[in-house]
CSV table of C-alpha atoms in Angstrom, one decimal:
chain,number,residue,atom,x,y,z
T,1,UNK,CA,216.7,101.1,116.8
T,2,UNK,CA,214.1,103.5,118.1
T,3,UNK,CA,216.2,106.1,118.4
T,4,UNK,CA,217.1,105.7,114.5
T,5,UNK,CA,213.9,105.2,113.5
T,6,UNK,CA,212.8,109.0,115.2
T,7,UNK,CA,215.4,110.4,113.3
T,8,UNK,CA,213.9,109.4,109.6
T,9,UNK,CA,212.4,112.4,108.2
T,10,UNK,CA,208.5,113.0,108.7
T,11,UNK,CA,207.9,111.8,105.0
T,12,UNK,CA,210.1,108.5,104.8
T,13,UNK,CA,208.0,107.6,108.0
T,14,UNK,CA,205.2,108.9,106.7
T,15,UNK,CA,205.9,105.9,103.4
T,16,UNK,CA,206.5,103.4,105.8
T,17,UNK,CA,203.5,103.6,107.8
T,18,UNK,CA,201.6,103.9,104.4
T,19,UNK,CA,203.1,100.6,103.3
T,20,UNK,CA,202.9,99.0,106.5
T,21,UNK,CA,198.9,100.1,106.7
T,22,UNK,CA,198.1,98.7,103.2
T,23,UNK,CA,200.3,95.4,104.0
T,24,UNK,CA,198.3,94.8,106.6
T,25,UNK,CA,195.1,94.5,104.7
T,26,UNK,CA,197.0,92.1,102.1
T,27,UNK,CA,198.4,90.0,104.7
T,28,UNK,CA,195.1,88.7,106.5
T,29,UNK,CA,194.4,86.9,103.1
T,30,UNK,CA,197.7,84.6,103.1
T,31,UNK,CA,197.2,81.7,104.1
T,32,UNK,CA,201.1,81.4,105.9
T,33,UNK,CA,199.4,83.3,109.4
T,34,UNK,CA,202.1,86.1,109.4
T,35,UNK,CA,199.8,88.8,109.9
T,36,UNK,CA,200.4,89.3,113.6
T,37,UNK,CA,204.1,90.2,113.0
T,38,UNK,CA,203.0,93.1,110.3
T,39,UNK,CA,200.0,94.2,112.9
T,40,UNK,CA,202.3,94.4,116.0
T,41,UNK,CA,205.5,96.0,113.5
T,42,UNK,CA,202.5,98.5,111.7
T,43,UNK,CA,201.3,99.4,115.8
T,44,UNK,CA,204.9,100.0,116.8
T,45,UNK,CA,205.8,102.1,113.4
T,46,UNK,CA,201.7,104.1,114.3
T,47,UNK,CA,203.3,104.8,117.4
T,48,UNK,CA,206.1,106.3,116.2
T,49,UNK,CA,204.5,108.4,113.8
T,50,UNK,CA,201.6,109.7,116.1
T,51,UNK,CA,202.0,113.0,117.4
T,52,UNK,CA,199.4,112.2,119.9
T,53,UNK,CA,197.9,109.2,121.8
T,54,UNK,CA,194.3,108.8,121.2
T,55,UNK,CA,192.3,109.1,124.7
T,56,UNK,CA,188.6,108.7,124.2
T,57,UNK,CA,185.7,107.0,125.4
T,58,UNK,CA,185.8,103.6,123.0
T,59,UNK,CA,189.5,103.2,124.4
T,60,UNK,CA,188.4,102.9,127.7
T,61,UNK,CA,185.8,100.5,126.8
T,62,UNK,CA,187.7,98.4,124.4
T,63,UNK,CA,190.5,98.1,127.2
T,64,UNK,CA,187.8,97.1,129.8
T,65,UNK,CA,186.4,94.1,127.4
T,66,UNK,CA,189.7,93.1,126.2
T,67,UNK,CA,190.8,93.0,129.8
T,68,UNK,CA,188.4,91.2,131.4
T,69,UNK,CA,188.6,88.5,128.0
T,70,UNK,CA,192.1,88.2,129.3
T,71,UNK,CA,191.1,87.7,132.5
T,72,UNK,CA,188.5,85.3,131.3
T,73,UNK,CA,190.9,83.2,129.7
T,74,UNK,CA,193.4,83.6,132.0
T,75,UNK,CA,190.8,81.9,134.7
T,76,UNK,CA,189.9,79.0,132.1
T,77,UNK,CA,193.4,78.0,131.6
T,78,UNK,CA,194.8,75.4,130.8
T,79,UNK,CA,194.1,76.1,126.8
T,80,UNK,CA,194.1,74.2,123.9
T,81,UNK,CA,195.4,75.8,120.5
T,82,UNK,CA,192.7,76.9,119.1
T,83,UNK,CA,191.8,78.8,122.4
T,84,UNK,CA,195.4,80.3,122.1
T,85,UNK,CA,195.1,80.7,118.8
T,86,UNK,CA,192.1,82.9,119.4
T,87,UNK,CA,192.9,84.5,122.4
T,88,UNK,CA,196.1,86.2,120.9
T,89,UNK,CA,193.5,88.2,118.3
T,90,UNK,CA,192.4,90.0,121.0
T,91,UNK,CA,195.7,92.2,122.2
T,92,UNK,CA,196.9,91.7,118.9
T,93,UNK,CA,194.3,93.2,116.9
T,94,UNK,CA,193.0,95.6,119.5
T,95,UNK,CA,196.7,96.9,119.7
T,96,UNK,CA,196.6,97.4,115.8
T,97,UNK,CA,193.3,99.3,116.0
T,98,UNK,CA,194.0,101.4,118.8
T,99,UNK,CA,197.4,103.1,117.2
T,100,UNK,CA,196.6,102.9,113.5
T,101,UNK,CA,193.2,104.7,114.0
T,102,UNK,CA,195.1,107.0,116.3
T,103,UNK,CA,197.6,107.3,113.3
T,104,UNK,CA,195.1,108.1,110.6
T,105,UNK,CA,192.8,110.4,112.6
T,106,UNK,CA,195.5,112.9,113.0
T,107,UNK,CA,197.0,113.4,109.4
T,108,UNK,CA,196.6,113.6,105.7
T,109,UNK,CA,195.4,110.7,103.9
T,110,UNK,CA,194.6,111.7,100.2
T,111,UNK,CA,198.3,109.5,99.1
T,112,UNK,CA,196.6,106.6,101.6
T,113,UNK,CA,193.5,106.8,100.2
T,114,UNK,CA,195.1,106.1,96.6
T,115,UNK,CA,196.9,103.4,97.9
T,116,UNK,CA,194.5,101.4,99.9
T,117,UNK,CA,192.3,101.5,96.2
T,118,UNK,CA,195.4,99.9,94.7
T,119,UNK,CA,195.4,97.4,97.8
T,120,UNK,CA,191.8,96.7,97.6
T,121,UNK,CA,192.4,96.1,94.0
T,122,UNK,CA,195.0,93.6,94.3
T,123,UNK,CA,192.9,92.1,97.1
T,124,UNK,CA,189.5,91.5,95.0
T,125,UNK,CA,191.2,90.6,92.0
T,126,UNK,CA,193.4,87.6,93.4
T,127,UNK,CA,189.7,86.6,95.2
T,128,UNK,CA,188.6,86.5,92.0
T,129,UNK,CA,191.2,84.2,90.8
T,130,UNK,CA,191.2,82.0,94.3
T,131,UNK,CA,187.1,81.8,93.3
T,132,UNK,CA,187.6,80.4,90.0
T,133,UNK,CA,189.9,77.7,90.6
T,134,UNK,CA,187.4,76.8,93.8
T,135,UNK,CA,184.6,76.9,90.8
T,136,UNK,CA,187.2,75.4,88.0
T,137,UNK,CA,187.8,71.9,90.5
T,138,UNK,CA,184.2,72.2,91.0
T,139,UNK,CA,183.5,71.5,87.3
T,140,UNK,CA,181.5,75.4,87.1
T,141,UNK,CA,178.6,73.4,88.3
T,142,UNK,CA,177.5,76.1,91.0
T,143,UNK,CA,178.1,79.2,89.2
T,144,UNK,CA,173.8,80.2,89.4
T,145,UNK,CA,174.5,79.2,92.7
T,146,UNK,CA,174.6,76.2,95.1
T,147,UNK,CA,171.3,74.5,95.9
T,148,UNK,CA,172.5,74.2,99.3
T,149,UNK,CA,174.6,76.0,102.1
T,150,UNK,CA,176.3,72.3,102.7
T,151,UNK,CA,176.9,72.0,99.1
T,152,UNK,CA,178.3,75.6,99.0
T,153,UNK,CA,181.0,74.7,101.6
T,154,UNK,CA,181.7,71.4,99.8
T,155,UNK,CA,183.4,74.0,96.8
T,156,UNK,CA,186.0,75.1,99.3
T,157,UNK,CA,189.2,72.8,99.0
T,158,UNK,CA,192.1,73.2,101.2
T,159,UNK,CA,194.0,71.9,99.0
T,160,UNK,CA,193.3,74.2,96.7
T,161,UNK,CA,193.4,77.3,98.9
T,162,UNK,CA,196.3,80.1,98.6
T,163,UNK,CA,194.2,83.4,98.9
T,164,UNK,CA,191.7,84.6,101.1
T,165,UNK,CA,190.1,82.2,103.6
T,166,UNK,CA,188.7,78.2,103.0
T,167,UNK,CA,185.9,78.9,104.9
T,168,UNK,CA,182.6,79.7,102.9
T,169,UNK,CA,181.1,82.4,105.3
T,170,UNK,CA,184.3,83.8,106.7
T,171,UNK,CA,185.5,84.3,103.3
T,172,UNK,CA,182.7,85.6,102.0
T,173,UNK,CA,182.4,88.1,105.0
T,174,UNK,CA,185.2,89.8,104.2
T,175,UNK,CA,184.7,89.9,100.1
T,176,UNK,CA,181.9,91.7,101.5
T,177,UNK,CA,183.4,94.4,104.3
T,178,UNK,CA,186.2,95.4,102.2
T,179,UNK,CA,184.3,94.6,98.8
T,180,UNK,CA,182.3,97.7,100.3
T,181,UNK,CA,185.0,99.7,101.4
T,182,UNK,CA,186.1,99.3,97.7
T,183,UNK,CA,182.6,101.0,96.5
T,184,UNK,CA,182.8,103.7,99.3
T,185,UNK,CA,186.8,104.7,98.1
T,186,UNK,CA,185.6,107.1,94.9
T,187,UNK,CA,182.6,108.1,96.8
T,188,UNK,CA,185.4,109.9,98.9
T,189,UNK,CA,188.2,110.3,96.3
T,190,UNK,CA,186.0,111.7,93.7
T,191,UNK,CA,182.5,111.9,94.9
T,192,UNK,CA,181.6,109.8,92.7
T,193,UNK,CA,179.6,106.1,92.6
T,194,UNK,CA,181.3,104.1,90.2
T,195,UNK,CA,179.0,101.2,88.7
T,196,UNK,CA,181.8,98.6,87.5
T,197,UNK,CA,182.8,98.2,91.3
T,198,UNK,CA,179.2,97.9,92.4
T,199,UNK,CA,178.9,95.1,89.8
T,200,UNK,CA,182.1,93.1,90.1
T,201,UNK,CA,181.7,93.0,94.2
T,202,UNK,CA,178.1,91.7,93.8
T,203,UNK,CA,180.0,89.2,91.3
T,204,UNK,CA,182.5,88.1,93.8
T,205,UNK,CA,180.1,87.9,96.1
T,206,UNK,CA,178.0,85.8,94.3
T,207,UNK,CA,180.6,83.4,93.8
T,208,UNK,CA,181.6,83.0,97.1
T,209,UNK,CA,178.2,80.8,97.4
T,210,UNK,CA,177.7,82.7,100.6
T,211,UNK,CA,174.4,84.1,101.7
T,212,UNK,CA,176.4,86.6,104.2
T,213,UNK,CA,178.4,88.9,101.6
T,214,UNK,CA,175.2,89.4,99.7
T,215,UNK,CA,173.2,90.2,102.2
T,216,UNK,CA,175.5,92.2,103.5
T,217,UNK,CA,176.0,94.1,100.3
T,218,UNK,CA,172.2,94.2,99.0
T,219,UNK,CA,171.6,95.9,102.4
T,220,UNK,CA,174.5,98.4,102.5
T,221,UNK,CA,174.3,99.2,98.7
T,222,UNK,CA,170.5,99.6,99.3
T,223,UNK,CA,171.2,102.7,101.8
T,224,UNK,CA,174.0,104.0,99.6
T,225,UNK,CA,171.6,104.8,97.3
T,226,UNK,CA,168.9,105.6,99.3
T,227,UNK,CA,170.6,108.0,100.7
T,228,UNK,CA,171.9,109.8,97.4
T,229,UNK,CA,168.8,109.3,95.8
T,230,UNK,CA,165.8,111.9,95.3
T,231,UNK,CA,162.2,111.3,96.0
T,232,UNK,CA,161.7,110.3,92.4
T,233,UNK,CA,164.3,107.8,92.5
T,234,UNK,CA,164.0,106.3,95.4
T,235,UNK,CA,160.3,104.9,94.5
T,236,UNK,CA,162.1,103.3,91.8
T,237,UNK,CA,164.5,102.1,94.0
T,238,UNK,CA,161.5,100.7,96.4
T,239,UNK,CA,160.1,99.2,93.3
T,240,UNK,CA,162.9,97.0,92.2
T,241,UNK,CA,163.4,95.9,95.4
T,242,UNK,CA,160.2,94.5,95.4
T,243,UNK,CA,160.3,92.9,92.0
T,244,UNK,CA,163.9,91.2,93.6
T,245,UNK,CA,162.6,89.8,96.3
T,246,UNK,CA,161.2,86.3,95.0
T,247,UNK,CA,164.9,86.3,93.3
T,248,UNK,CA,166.5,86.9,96.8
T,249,UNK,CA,164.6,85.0,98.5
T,250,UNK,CA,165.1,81.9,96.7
T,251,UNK,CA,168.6,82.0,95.1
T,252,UNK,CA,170.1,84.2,97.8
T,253,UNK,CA,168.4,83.4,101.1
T,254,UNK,CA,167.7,80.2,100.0
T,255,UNK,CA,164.2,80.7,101.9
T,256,UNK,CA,162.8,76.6,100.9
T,257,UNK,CA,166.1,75.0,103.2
T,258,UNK,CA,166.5,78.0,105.6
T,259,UNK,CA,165.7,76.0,108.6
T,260,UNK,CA,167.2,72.3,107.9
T,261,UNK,CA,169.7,71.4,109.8
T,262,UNK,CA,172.2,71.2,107.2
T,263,UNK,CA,172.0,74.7,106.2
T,264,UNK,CA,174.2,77.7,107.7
T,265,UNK,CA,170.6,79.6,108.8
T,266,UNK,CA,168.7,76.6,109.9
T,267,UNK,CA,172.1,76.1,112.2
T,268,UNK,CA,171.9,79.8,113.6
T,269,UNK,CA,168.3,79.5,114.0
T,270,UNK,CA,169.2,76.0,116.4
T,271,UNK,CA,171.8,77.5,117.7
T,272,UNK,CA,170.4,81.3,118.6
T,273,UNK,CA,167.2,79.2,120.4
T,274,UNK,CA,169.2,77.4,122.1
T,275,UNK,CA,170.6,80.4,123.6
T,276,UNK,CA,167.4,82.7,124.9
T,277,UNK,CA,165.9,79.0,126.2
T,278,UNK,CA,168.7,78.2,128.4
T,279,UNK,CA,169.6,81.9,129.0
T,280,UNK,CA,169.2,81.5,132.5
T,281,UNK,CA,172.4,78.5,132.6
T,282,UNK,CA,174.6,81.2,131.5
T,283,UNK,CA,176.8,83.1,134.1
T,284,UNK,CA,175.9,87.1,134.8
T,285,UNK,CA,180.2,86.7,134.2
T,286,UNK,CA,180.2,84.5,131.2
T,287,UNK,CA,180.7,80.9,131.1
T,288,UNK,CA,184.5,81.3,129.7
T,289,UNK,CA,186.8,81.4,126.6
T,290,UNK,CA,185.0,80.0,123.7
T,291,UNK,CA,182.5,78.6,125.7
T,292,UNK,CA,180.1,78.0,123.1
T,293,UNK,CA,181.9,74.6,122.4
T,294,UNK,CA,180.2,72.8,125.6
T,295,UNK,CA,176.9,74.9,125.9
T,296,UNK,CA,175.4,73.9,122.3
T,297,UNK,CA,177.3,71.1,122.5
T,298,UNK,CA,174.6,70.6,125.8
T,299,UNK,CA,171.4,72.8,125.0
T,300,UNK,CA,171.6,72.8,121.1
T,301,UNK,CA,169.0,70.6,119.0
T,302,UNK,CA,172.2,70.1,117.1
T,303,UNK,CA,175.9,70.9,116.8
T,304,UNK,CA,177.9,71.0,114.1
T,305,UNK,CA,181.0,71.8,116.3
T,306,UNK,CA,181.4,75.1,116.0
T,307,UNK,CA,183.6,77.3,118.8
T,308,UNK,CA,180.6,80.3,118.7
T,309,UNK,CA,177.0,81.0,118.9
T,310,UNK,CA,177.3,82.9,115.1
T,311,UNK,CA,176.7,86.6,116.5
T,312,UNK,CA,178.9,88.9,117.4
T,313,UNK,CA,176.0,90.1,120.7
T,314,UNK,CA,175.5,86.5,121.3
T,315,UNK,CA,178.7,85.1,121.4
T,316,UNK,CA,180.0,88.3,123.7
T,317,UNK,CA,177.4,87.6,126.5
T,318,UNK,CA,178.4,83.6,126.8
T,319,UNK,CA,181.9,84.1,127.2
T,320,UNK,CA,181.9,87.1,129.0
T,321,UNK,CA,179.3,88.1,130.1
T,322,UNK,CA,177.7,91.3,131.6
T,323,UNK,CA,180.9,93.0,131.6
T,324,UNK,CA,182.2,91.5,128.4
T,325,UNK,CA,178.7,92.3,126.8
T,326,UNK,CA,177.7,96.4,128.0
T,327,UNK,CA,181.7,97.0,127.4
T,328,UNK,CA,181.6,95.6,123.7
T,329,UNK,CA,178.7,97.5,123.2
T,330,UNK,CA,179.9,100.7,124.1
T,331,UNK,CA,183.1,100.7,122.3
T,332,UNK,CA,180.9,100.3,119.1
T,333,UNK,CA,178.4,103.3,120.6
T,334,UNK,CA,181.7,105.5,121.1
T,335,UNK,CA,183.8,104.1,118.2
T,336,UNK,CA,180.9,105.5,115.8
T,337,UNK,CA,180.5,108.7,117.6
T,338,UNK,CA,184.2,109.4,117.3
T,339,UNK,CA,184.0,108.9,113.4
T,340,UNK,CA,181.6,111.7,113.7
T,341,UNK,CA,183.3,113.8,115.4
T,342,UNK,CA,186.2,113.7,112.5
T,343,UNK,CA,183.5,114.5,109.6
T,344,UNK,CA,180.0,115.1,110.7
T,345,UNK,CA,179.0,112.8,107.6
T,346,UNK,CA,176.2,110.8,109.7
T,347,UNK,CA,174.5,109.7,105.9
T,348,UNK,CA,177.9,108.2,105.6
T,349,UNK,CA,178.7,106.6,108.5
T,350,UNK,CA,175.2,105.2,108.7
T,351,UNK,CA,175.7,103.8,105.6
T,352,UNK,CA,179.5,102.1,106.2
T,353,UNK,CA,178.4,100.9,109.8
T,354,UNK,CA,175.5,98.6,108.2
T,355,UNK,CA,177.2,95.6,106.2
T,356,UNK,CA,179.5,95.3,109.3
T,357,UNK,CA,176.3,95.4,111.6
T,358,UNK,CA,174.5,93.5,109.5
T,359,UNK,CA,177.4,90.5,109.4
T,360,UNK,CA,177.9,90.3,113.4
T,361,UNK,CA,174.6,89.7,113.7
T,362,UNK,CA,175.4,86.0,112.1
T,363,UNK,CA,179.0,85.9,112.2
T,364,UNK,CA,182.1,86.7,114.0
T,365,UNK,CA,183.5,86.4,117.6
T,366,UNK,CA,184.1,90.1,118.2
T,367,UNK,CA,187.6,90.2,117.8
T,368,UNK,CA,188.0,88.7,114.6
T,369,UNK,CA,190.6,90.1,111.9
T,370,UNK,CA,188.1,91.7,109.6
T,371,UNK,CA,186.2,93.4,111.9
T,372,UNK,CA,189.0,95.6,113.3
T,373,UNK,CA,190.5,96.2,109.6
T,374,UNK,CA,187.2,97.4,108.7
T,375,UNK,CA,186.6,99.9,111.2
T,376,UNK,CA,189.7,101.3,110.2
T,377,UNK,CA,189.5,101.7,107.0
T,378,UNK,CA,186.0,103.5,107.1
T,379,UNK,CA,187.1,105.6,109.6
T,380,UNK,CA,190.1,106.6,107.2
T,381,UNK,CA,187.5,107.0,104.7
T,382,UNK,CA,185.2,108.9,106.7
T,383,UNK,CA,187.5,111.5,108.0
T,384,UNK,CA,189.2,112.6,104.9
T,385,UNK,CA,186.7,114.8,104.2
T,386,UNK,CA,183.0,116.3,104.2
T,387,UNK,CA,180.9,114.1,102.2
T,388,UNK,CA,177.5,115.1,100.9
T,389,UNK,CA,175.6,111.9,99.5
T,390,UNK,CA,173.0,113.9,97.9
T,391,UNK,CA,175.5,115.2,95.1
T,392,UNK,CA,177.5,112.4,94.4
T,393,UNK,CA,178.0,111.8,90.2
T,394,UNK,CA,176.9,108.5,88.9
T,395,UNK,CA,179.8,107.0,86.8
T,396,UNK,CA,180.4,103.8,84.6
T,397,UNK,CA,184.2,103.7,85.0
C-alpha cells in the first residue's frame, strides 16, 4: 500500500495531506474519540509527503520528555483507564506534531492556509451552535454571564453535548487557541486585521462562561494590537484598558468569589499552595503518571478530584520530575526558536505564543490535544511569509 501510495503524483498527495491536516483540527471536537486514527493516518500520509525528516533541537527534547513519561508510566503500571487513556496522548500526539510540522515547514501553504480558514470556520460556527443549545436548556439565564464558576459548569450538559468538549474550561480553552488562530489567518493571508472575527471570538468566548478563553484572548488581542499600533494609538489603547478593568475584573475574573473554594481560581490557588508547601514530598524524578490524584488528594486544603495540579509547569514537575520538567521546557525554548528561524517575525511569534502561554499557566497536562494542534497551526501561519505588524490594514469584513 506504500508503495502505491509513492506513486500518486506530488499534487493528489499534496490534497490528501491538506485534507488530512484540516480533518484533524475538526476531529478533536467530536465527541465519538476517533481522532487518534486521523492523527496516526495524517502522521503516516506527513511522512510520506516529507522530503525531509525534521532533525532539530525541540525533537530531541520532546523525544527525551515523552520518553521518560513512557518510562514513568511504564514504572507505575498497573493503570486504570483514564491513565491509559491519557498516556496514549503522549506518542500519539507528539507523533502528529513531529511529522506534520516537519510537513508544513518544508512546502507551500497559501491553498492550506485557505483551507484551515474554511476549517476554523466550520469549527467556531458549530461552537456557536453547541453554545446555544447549552444556553437554550439553560433558559438564556447566564448570557451576561454566570455569577459563579460552579454555576458556569452547571450549563454544560452531557446530554446535550455533540460538538466541542462538556467541559467548561477545556472547552473554552480551545474556543480560545484556535478562536485566535482564526484572527491571526488574514493577518497572514491579507495583512489585514479583520474586526468581525475579533468580535464573534470574544462572543464565543463569552459564552463559554469561562474565565480562561477571555483571558486568554484579552491578553493576546491586547499585544496584537500593541504591536501594530503607533505611539498615538497605543495611549488610547493603555486608556481603555484601564477604563475595562472594573468590567474585567468583576464579570470576567470574577475578582469577589476568586478565592472560594467552589470557584475554578480559588481551586488553583488551593491547589498551586499546596504544591510550593509540600514541594519538598515531591520526587527530584516525579511522583508518577497523573500523580496529582493522591498528592492534593493528601496536601490540598481541598480536592475536587481532579487528575492535575491546573498548569502545564506544575503538573510536568509532579509527574515527572526534573527530567520531565527542564526537557518540556526546552522543547518550548527550541520549538519557538525554530518558528523564527522559518520567518524572522518575532512581533508575530511573540504575539501567537501568549494565549497558549497564558492558558498552561492554569490549564492543561502538557500533552493535551489542543496544545500540539496549536503549535502547528501558528507555525504554519508563521512561516508562510514575512509579516510586518506595523502595516497591517484595519478592516470590518
Amino acid at each position: 500500500m506504500m508503495e502505491r501510495f509513492k506513486t500518486i503524483a506530488a499534487s493528489q498527495r499534496a490534497i490528501l495531506c491538506e485534507v488530512l491536516f484540516c480533518l484533524a483540527l475538526l476531529a478533536v471536537f467530536v465527541p465519538l474519540k476517533g481522532y487518534p486514527l486521523v492523527f496516526l493516518l495524517a502522521s503516516l500520509v506527513f511522512f510520506f509527503d516529507t522530503p525531509r525528516l525534521l532533525r532539530h533541537p525541540w525533537v530531541w527534547f520532546l523525544s527525551v520528555f515523552t520518553g521518560y513519561a513512557s518510562f514513568v508510566f511504564l514504572a507505575g503500571l498497573p493503570a486504570d483507564q483514564r491513565e491509559m487513556t491519557n498516556f496514549l496522548k503522549l506518542p500519539i500526539n507528539f507523533t502528529y506534531l513531529y511529522f506534520a510540522v516537519g510537513w508544513s515547514a518544508q512546502r507551500d501553504n497559501t491553498r492550506l492556509l485557505r483551507w484551515v480558514d474554511i476549517t476554523l470556520h466550520i469549527a467556531l460556527g458549530l461552537s456557536l451552535l453547541q453554545l446555544l443549545v447549552y444556553h437554550q436548556a439553560a433558559g438564556f439565564r447566564w448570557l451576561d454571564g454566570a455569577p459563579t464558576s460552579a454555576q458556569g459548569s452547571a450549563l454544560y450538559r452531557p446530554s446535550l453535548y455533540f460538538w466541542g468538549l462538556d467541559d467548561k474550561n477545556m472547552f473554552g480553552a480551545r474556543i480560545a487557541l484556535l478562536g485566535f488562530a482564526y484572527v491571526l489567518l488574514p493577518i497572514v493571508r491579507r495583512q489585514a486585521i479583520v474586526w468581525w472575527r475579533v468580535v464573534a471570538v470574544l462572543l464565543l468566548a463569552w459564552l463559554s462562561l469561562s474565565r480562561t478563553p477571555l483571558v486568554a484572548l484579552f491578553l493576546g488581542l491586547f499585544a496584537l494590537l500593541w504591536m501594530a499600533a503607533n505611539v498615538r494609538w497605543r495611549v488610547v489603547l493603555a486608556v481603555a484598558a484601564l477604563a475595562a478593568l472594573p468590567f474585567v475584573a468583576e464579570k470576567v475574573v470574577r475578582i469577589d468569589t476568586i478565592t472560594a473554594s467552589n470557584d475554578g481560581m480559588g481551586v488553583r490557588l488551593v491547589y498551586w499552595k499546596a504544591f510550593f508547601q509540600h514541594f519538598f514530598a515531591i520526587s527530584p524524578l516525579g511522583n508518577g503518571f497523573m500523580a496529582g490524584k493522591d498528592f492534593l488528594g493528601r496536601y490540598a486544603a481541598f480536592y475536587h478530584g481532579e487528575p492535575h495540579i491546573h498548569n502545564t509547569f506544575l503538573s510536568c514537575y509532579l509527574d515527572f520530575g526534573i527530567i520531565g520538567f527542564v526537557a518540556y521546557v526546552l522543547f518550548l525554548v527550541y520549538f519557538f526558536r525554530f518558528c523564527g528561524q522559518q520567518q524572522p517575525n518575532r512581533a508575530f511569534w511573540a504575539v501567537a505564543w501568549l494565549p497558549l502561554l497564558a492558558i498552561m499557566m492554569i490549564l492543561y497536562s502538557g500533552y493535551d490535544n489542543d496544545i500540539i494542534l496549536y503549535l502547528g497551526v501558528i507555525l504554519m501561519l508563521g512561516s508562510a511569509r514575512s509579516i510586518d505588524l506595523k502595516v497591517l490594514k484595519w478592516r470590518v469584513a
